[in-house]
Tab-separated table of N, CA and C in Angstrom:
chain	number	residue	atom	x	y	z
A	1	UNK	N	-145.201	145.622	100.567
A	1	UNK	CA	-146.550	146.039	100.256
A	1	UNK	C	-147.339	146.175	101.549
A	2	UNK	N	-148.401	147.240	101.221
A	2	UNK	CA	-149.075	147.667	102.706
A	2	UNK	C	-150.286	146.599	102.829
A	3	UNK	N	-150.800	146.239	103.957
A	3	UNK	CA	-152.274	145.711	104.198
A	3	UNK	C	-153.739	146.290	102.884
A	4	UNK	N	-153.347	147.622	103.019
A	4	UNK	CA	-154.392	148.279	102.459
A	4	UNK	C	-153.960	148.228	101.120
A	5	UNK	N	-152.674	147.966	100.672
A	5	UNK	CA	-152.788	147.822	98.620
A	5	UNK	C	-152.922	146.187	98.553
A	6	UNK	N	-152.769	145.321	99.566
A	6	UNK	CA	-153.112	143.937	98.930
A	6	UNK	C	-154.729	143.780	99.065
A	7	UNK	N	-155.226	144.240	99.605
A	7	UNK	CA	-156.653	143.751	100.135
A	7	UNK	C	-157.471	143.860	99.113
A	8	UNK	N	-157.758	145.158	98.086
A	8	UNK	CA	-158.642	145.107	96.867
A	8	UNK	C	-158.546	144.010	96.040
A	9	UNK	N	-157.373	143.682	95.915
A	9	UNK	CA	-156.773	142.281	94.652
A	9	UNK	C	-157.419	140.668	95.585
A	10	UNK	N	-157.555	140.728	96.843
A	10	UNK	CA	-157.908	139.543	97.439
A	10	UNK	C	-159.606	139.869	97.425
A	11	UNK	N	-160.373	138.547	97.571
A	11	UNK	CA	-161.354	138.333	97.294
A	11	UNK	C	-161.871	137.061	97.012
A	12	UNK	N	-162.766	136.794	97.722
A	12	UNK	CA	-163.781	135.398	97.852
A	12	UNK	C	-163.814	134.545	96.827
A	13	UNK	N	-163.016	133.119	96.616
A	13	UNK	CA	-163.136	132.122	95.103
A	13	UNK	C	-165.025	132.148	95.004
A	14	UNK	N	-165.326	132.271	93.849
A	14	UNK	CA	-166.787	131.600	93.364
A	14	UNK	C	-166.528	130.483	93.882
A	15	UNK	N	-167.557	129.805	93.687
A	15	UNK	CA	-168.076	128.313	93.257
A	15	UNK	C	-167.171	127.857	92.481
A	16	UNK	N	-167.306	127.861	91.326
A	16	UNK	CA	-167.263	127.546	89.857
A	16	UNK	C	-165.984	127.493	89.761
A	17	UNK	N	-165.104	128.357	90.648
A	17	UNK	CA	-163.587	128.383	90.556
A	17	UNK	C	-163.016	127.576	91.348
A	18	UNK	N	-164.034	127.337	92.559
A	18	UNK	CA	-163.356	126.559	93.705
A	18	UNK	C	-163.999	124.421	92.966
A	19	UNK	N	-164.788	124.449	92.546
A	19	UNK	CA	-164.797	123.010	92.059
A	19	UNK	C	-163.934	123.133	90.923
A	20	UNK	N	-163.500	124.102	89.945
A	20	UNK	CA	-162.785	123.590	89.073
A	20	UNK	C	-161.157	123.408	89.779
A	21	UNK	N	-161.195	124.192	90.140
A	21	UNK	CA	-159.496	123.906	90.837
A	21	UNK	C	-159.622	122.541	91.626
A	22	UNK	N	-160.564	121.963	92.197
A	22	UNK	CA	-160.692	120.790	92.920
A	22	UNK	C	-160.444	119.920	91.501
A	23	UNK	N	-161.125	120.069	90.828
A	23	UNK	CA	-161.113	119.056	89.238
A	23	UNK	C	-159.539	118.785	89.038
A	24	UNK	N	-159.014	119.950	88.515
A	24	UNK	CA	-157.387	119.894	88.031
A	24	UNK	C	-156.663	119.140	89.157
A	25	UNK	N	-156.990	118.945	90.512
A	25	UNK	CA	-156.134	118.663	91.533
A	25	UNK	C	-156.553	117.086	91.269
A	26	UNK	N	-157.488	117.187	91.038
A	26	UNK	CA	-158.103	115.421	91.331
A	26	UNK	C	-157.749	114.657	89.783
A	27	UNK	N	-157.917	115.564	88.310
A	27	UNK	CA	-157.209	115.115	87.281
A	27	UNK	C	-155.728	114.735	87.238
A	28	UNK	N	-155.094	115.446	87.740
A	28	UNK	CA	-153.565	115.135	88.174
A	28	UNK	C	-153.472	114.166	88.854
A	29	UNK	N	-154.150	114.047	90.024
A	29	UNK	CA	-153.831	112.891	91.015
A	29	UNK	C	-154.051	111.305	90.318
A	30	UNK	N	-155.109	111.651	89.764
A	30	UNK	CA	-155.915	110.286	88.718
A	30	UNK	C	-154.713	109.901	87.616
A	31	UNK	N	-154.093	111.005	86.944
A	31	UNK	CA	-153.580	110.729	85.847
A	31	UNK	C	-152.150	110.134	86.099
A	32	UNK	N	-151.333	111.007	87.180
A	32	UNK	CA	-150.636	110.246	87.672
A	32	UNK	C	-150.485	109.041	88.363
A	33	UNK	N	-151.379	108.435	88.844
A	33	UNK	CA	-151.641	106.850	89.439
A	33	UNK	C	-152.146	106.274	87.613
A	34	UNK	N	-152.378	106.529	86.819
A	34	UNK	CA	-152.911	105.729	85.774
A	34	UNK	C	-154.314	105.342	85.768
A	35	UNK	N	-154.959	105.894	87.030
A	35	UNK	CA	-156.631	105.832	87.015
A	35	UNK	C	-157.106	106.144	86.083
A	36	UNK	N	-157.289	105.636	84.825
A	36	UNK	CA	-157.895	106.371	83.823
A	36	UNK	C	-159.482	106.746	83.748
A	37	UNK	N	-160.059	105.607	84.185
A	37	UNK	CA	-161.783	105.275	84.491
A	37	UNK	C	-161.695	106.994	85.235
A	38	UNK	N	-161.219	107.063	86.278
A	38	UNK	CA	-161.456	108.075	87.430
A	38	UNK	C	-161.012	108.863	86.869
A	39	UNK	N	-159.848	109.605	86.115
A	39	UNK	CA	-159.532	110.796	85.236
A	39	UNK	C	-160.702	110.816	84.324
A	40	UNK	N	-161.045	109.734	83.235
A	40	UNK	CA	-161.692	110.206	82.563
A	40	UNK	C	-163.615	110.857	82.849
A	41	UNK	N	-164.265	110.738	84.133
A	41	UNK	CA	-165.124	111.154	84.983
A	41	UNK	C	-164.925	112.855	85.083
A	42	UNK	N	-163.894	112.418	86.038
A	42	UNK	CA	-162.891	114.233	85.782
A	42	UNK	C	-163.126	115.229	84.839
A	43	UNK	N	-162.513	114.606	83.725
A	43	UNK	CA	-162.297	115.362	82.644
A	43	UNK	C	-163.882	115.730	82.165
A	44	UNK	N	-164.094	114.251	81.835
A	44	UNK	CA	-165.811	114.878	81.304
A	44	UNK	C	-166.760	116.135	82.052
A	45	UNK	N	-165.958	116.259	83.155
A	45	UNK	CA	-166.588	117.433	84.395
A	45	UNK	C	-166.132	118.741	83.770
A	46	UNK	N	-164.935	118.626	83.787
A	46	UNK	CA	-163.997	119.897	83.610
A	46	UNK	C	-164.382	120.063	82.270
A	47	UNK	N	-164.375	119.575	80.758
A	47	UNK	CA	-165.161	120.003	80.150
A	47	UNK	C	-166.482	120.477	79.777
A	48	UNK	N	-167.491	120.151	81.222
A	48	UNK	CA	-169.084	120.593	81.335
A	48	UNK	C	-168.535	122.126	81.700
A	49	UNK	N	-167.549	122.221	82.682
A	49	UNK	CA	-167.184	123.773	82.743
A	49	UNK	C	-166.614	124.707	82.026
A	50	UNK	N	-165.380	123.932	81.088
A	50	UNK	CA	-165.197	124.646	80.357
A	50	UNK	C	-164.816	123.903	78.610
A	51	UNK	N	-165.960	123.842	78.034
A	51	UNK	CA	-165.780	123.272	76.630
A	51	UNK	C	-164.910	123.764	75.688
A	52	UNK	N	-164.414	125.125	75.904
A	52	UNK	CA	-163.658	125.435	74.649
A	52	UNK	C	-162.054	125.309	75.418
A	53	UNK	N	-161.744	124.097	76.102
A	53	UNK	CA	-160.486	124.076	76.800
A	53	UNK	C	-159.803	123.072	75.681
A	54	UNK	N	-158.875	123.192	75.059
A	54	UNK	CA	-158.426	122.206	74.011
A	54	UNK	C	-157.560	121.540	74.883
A	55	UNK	N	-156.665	121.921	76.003
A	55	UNK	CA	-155.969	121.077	77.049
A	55	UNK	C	-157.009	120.100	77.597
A	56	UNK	N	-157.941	120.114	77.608
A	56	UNK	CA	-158.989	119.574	78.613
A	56	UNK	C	-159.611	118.488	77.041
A	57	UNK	N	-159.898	119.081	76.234
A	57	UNK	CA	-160.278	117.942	75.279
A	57	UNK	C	-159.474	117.064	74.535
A	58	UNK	N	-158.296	117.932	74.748
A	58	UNK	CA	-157.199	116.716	74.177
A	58	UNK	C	-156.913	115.872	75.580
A	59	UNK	N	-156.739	115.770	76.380
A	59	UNK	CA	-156.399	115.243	77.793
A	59	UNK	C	-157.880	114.079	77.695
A	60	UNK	N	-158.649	114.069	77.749
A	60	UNK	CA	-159.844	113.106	77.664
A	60	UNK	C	-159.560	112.882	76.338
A	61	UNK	N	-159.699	112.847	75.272
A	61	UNK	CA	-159.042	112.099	74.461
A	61	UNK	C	-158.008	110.996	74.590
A	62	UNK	N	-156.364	111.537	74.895
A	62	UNK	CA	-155.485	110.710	75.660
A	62	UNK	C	-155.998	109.577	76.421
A	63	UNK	N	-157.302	109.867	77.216
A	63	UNK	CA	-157.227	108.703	78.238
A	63	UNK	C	-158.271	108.122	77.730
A	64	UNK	N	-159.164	108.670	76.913
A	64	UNK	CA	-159.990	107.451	75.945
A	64	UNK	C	-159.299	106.675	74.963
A	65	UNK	N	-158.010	106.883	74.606
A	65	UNK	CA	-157.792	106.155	73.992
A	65	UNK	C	-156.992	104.961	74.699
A	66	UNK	N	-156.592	105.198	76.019
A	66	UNK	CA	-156.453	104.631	76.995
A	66	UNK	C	-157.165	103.503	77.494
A	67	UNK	N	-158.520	104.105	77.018
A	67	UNK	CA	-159.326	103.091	77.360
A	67	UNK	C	-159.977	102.436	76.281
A	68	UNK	N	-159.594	102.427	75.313
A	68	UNK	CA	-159.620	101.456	74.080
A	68	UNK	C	-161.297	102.071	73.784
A	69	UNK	N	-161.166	103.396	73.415
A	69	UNK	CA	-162.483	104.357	73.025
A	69	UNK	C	-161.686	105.356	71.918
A	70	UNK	N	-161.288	104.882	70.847
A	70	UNK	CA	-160.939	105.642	69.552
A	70	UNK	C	-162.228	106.084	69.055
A	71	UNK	N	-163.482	105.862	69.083
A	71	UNK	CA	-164.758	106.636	68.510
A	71	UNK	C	-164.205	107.673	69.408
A	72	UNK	N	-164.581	107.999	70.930
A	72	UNK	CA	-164.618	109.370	71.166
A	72	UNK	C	-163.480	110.117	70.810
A	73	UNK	N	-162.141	109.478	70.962
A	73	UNK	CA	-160.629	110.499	70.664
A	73	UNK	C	-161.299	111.160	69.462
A	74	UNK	N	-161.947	110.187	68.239
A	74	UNK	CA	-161.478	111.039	67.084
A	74	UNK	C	-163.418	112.372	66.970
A	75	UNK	N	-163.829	112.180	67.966
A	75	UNK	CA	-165.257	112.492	68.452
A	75	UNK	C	-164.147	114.395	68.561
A	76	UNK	N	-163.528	114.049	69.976
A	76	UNK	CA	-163.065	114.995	70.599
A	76	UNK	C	-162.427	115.850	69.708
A	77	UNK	N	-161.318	115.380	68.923
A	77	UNK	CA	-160.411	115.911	68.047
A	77	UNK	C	-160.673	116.612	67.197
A	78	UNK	N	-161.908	115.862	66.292
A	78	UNK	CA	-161.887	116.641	64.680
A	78	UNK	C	-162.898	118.146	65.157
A	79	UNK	N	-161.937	118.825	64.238
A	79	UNK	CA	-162.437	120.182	63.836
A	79	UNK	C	-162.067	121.466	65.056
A	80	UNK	N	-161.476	120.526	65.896
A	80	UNK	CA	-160.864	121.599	67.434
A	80	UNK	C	-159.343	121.775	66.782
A	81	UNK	N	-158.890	121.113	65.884
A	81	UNK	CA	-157.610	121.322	65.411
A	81	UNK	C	-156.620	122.731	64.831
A	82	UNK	N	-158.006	122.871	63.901
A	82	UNK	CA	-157.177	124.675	63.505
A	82	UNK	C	-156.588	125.969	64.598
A	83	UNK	N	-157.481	125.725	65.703
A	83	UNK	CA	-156.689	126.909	66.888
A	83	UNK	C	-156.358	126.465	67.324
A	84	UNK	N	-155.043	125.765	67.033
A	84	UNK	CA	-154.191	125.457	68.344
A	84	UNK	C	-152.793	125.811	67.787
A	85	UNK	N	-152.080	125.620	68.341
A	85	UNK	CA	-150.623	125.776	68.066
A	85	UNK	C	-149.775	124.205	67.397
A	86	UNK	N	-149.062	124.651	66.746
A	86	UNK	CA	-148.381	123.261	65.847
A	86	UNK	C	-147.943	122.418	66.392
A	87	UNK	N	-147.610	122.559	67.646
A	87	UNK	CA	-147.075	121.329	68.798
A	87	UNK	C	-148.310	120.839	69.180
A	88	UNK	N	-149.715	121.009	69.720
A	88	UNK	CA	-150.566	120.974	69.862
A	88	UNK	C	-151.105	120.304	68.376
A	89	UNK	N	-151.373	120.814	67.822
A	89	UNK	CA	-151.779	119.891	66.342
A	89	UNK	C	-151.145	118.798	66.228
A	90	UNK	N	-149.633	118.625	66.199
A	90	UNK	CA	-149.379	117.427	65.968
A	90	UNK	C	-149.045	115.915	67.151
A	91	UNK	N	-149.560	116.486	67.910
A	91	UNK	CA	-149.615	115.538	69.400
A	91	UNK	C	-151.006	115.022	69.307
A	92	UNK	N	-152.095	115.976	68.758
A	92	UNK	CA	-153.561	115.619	68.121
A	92	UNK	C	-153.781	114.805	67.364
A	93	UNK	N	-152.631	115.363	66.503
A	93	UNK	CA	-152.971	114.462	64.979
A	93	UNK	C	-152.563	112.993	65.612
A	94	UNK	N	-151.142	112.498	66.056
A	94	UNK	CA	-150.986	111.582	66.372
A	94	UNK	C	-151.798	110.560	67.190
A	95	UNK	N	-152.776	110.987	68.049
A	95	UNK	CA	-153.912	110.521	68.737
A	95	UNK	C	-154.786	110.156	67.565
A	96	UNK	N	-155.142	110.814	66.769
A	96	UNK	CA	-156.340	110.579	65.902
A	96	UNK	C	-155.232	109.653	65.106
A	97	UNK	N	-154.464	109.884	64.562
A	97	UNK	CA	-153.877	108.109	63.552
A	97	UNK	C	-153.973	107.073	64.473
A	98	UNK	N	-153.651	106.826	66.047
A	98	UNK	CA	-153.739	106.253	66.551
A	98	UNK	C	-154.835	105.356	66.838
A	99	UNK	N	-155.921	106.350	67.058
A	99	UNK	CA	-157.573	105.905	67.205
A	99	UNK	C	-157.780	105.253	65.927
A	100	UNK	N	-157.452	105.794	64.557
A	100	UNK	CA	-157.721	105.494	63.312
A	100	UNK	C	-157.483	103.755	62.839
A	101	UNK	N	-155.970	104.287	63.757
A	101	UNK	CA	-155.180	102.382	63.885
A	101	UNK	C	-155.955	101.354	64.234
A	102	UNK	N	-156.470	101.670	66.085
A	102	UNK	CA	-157.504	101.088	67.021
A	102	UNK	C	-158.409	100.742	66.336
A	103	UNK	N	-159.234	101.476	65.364
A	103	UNK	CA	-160.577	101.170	65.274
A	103	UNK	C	-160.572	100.301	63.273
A	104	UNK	N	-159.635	100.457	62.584
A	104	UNK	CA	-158.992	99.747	61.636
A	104	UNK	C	-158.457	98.202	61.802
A	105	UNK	N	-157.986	98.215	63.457
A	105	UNK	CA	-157.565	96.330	63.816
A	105	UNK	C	-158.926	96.068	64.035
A	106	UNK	N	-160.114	96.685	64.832
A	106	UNK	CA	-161.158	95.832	64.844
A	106	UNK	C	-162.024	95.521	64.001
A	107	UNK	N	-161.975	96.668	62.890
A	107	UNK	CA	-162.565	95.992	61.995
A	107	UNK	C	-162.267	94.592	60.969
């Protein structure tokens, strides 16, 4: 490829693209050490940017329930369920019986 056919396709990150890609780098890093406190900061970010991310609301879910916060999992969960895909639904669903469990021993 020539100089002159790559150059139109290249172009300056926004903002908005360059902190969210910082987010995903710093969610990974968090999630893999087990930082959950510090993932879940993250996440609550990355969903101010993008709310209709069901990876991103099921993922803060996961680590609220992590953090012994079954109100928000089943907060996050209900009613985001119908568009997703069936592997996705039932990795959901299992979070929400889970939370259901959590918040059933304390009572």
């Amino acid at each position: 490829m020539s100089t002159e056919s790559i150059r139109p396709t290249l172009s300056a990150a926004s903002p908005r693209v360059i902190v969210t890609r910082m987010l995903y780098n710093l969610k990974a890093l968090h999630l893999r050490q087990s930082n959950w406190r510090a993932a879940e900061r993250v996440l609550v970010r990355l969903l101010a940017l993008r709310p209709s991310s069901f990876v991103d609301r099921r993922d803060l879910a996961a680590v609220s329930l992590m953090l012994e916060r079954p109100g928000r999992t089943l907060q996050l969960l209900s009613g985001s369920l119908p568009g997703v895909s069936e592997d996705e639904r039932d990795s959901a669903a299992q979070m929400v019986s889970a939370a259901r469990r959590m918040l059933a021993a304390w009572n």
